Backbone as numpy.savetxt, mean C-alpha at the origin, in Angstrom:
# Nx Ny Nz CAx CAy CAz Cx Cy Cz
6.89 -9.86 5.80 6.03 -8.75 5.79 7.12 -7.19 5.63
6.40 -6.13 5.47 6.97 -5.09 5.69 5.84 -3.92 6.04
6.55 -2.64 6.50 5.73 -1.87 6.87 5.12 -0.64 5.90
3.80 -0.37 5.93 3.31 0.53 4.77 2.64 1.68 5.56
3.15 2.81 5.05 2.47 4.21 5.39 1.70 4.99 4.22
0.79 5.39 4.30 -0.09 6.01 3.31 -0.64 7.36 4.15
-0.12 8.39 3.28 -0.38 9.60 4.14 -0.82 10.73 3.08
-1.16 11.71 3.38 -1.52 12.95 2.29 -1.02 14.13 3.46
-1.28 15.38 2.95 -0.95 16.65 3.85 -1.85 16.80 4.78
-2.93 16.30 4.91 -3.68 16.22 6.23 -3.59 15.37 7.11
-3.46 14.02 6.84 -3.49 12.90 7.83 -2.84 11.83 7.32
-2.53 10.78 8.29 -2.17 9.49 7.92 -3.47 8.75 7.66
-3.37 7.89 6.57 -4.58 7.40 6.16 -4.47 6.00 6.30
-3.27 5.35 6.19 -3.07 4.02 6.66 -1.79 3.79 7.45
-1.62 2.88 8.29 -0.25 2.48 8.76 -0.30 1.11 9.21
0.49 0.37 9.00 0.46 -1.21 9.35 1.49 -2.13 8.59
1.72 -3.31 9.00 2.24 -4.43 8.61 1.71 -5.02 7.28
2.25 -5.13 6.11 1.49 -5.63 5.06 2.47 -7.07 4.31
1.50 -7.97 3.63 2.36 -9.06 3.04 2.78 -8.62 1.65
1.88 -7.86 1.11 2.36 -7.35 -0.32 1.52 -6.03 -0.61
1.73 -5.37 -1.72 1.17 -4.06 -1.83 1.22 -3.78 -3.48
0.18 -3.42 -4.20 0.04 -3.51 -5.57 -0.36 -2.01 -5.68
0.35 -1.14 -6.56 0.20 0.16 -6.81 -0.01 0.42 -8.26
-0.85 1.53 -8.57 -0.69 1.79 -9.94 -0.08 3.12 -10.35
1.46 2.50 -10.76 2.38 3.07 -10.93 2.47 3.92 -12.31
3.14 4.84 -12.90 2.72 5.44 -14.06 3.22 4.60 -14.88
4.12 3.53 -14.81 4.61 2.57 -16.11 3.64 1.38 -15.90
2.58 1.62 -15.03 1.97 0.01 -15.27 1.82 -0.29 -13.72
0.63 -1.31 -13.50 0.61 -2.02 -12.28 1.84 -2.60 -11.60
2.41 -2.41 -10.52 3.43 -2.85 -9.73 3.07 -3.41 -8.62
3.65 -4.56 -8.22 3.16 -5.34 -6.90 4.62 -5.43 -6.27
4.71 -5.03 -5.06 5.94 -4.79 -3.94 5.83 -6.07 -3.00
6.88 -6.72 -2.92 6.72 -7.84 -1.87 7.93 -7.61 -0.78
7.99 -8.15 0.32 8.98 -8.03 1.17 10.57 -8.16 0.49
11.45 -7.26 0.87 12.73 -7.30 0.44 13.08 -6.90 -1.04
12.05 -6.13 -1.69 12.10 -5.81 -2.99 13.21 -4.57 -2.86
13.93 -4.61 -4.05 15.02 -3.30 -4.28 14.34 -2.30 -4.01
15.07 -1.36 -3.37 14.74 -0.04 -3.40 14.19 0.58 -4.51
12.83 1.62 -4.25 12.20 2.19 -5.78 11.50 3.24 -5.15
11.75 4.20 -6.00 10.96 5.59 -5.89 9.97 5.49 -7.51
8.80 5.91 -7.21 8.02 5.78 -8.37 6.74 6.43 -8.33
6.36 7.61 -9.47 5.10 8.11 -9.05 3.90 7.60 -9.52
2.61 7.86 -8.89 1.43 6.96 -9.06 0.47 7.48 -10.28
-0.23 6.99 -10.68 -1.37 7.48 -11.50 -2.82 7.22 -10.90
-3.87 7.67 -11.46 -5.03 7.31 -10.82 -5.32 5.95 -10.64
-5.95 5.66 -9.80 -6.31 4.11 -9.61 -6.37 3.53 -8.06
-6.36 2.34 -7.76 -6.62 1.65 -6.65 -5.16 0.98 -6.14
-4.91 1.38 -4.96 -3.82 0.91 -4.02 -4.38 -0.18 -3.49
-3.64 -1.55 -3.64 -4.45 -2.63 -2.57 -2.99 -3.20 -1.74
-3.56 -3.87 -0.62 -2.56 -4.14 0.43 -3.13 -5.34 0.91
-2.24 -6.64 1.07 -2.42 -7.80 1.64 -1.96 -7.68 2.95
-2.96 -7.77 4.14 -2.62 -7.89 5.36 -2.85 -9.01 5.92
-2.28 -9.42 7.38 -2.69 -10.86 7.97 -4.02 -10.40 8.44
-4.90 -11.51 8.45 -6.41 -11.25 8.87 -6.37 -10.71 10.54
-5.33 -10.99 11.18 -5.48 -10.92 12.72 -5.21 -9.31 12.92
-4.76 -8.74 11.78 -4.39 -7.03 11.98 -5.75 -6.41 11.93
-6.03 -5.45 12.32 -7.24 -4.42 12.21 -6.56 -3.09 11.94
-6.80 -2.41 10.86 -6.52 -1.13 10.35 -7.57 -0.29 9.98
-7.62 0.96 10.05 -9.10 1.83 9.52 -8.56 2.52 8.52
-9.43 3.52 7.91 -8.95 4.37 6.68 -9.10 3.46 5.30
-9.75 2.38 5.51 -9.72 1.64 4.22 -11.26 1.82 3.35
-10.98 1.82 1.71 -12.07 1.97 1.02 -12.91 0.61 0.85
-12.12 -0.45 0.80 -12.79 -1.72 0.56 -12.05 -2.88 0.96
-12.73 -3.85 1.40 -11.77 -5.08 1.99 -12.70 -6.28 1.52
-11.49 -7.27 0.99 -11.69 -8.66 0.86 -11.20 -9.53 1.64
-11.80 -10.62 2.41 -11.46 -11.63 3.11 -11.21 -13.00 2.60
-10.08 -13.44 3.20 -9.79 -14.91 2.85 -9.32 -15.57 4.49
-9.32 -16.58 4.42 -8.65 -17.27 5.97 -7.43 -16.49 6.69
-6.64 -16.52 5.81 -5.23 -16.10 6.41 -4.78 -14.57 6.08
-5.45 -13.80 5.21 -5.19 -12.41 4.94 -6.40 -11.81 4.42
-6.33 -10.25 4.37 -7.22 -9.53 3.72 -6.61 -8.69 2.92
-7.33 -8.16 1.90 -6.93 -7.38 0.78 -7.57 -5.97 0.92
-6.83 -4.92 1.40 -7.70 -3.76 1.53 -7.16 -2.83 0.42
-8.08 -2.02 -0.08 -8.14 -1.02 -1.19 -8.14 0.22 -0.50
-7.39 1.28 -1.42 -7.49 2.69 -1.13 -7.40 3.36 -2.39
-8.14 4.14 -2.61 -8.34 4.94 -4.15 -7.17 6.03 -4.04
-6.61 6.28 -5.13 -5.81 7.40 -5.17 -5.88 8.15 -6.88
-5.53 9.48 -6.70 -5.35 10.26 -7.63 -4.12 10.81 -8.04
-3.09 10.03 -7.78 -1.87 10.49 -8.04 -1.08 10.31 -6.91
0.49 10.42 -6.93 1.18 10.42 -5.79 2.39 9.76 -5.91
3.10 9.53 -4.83 4.56 8.99 -5.11 4.59 7.78 -4.03
5.38 6.74 -4.41 5.92 5.63 -3.42 7.33 5.91 -3.41
7.86 5.47 -1.94 9.20 5.22 -1.74 9.00 4.06 -1.04
10.06 2.81 -1.64 10.32 1.75 -0.98 11.68 1.44 -0.52
12.23 1.24 0.65 13.35 1.08 0.97 13.29 0.45 2.49
14.39 -0.44 2.68 14.54 -1.21 3.83 13.29 -1.70 4.46
12.45 -2.48 3.67 11.12 -2.99 3.87 10.30 -2.02 4.64
10.26 -0.96 4.00 9.21 0.17 4.53 8.85 1.07 3.40
7.57 0.75 3.07 6.90 1.47 1.90 5.95 2.86 2.54
6.51 4.01 1.85 5.51 5.49 2.32 5.18 5.78 0.70
3.73 5.96 0.87 2.95 6.81 -0.19 2.50 7.81 0.43
2.67 8.92 -0.52 2.54 10.51 -0.46 1.27 10.65 -1.35
0.20 10.87 -1.10 -0.89 11.30 -1.91 -1.29 12.66 -2.10
């Protein structure tokens, strides 16, 4: 797992540990897994999805899909930037 922080200028939208992260990058859909190489990339309009362990509970989510071991949470974005380094993802919207 790795740590994910999604925020805008006004507030923290989501913070927690995730198994994977899929973002609408300018170059196309991009999935980040633990120990991914460092990356900084712009985001386009679309949905950000994060897979978290079911035992964890976070707020600020637009939509949730459940399975026995994990949940996929969705966040809508209209652009932004992602930085991933040292198993920590920060998304500025």
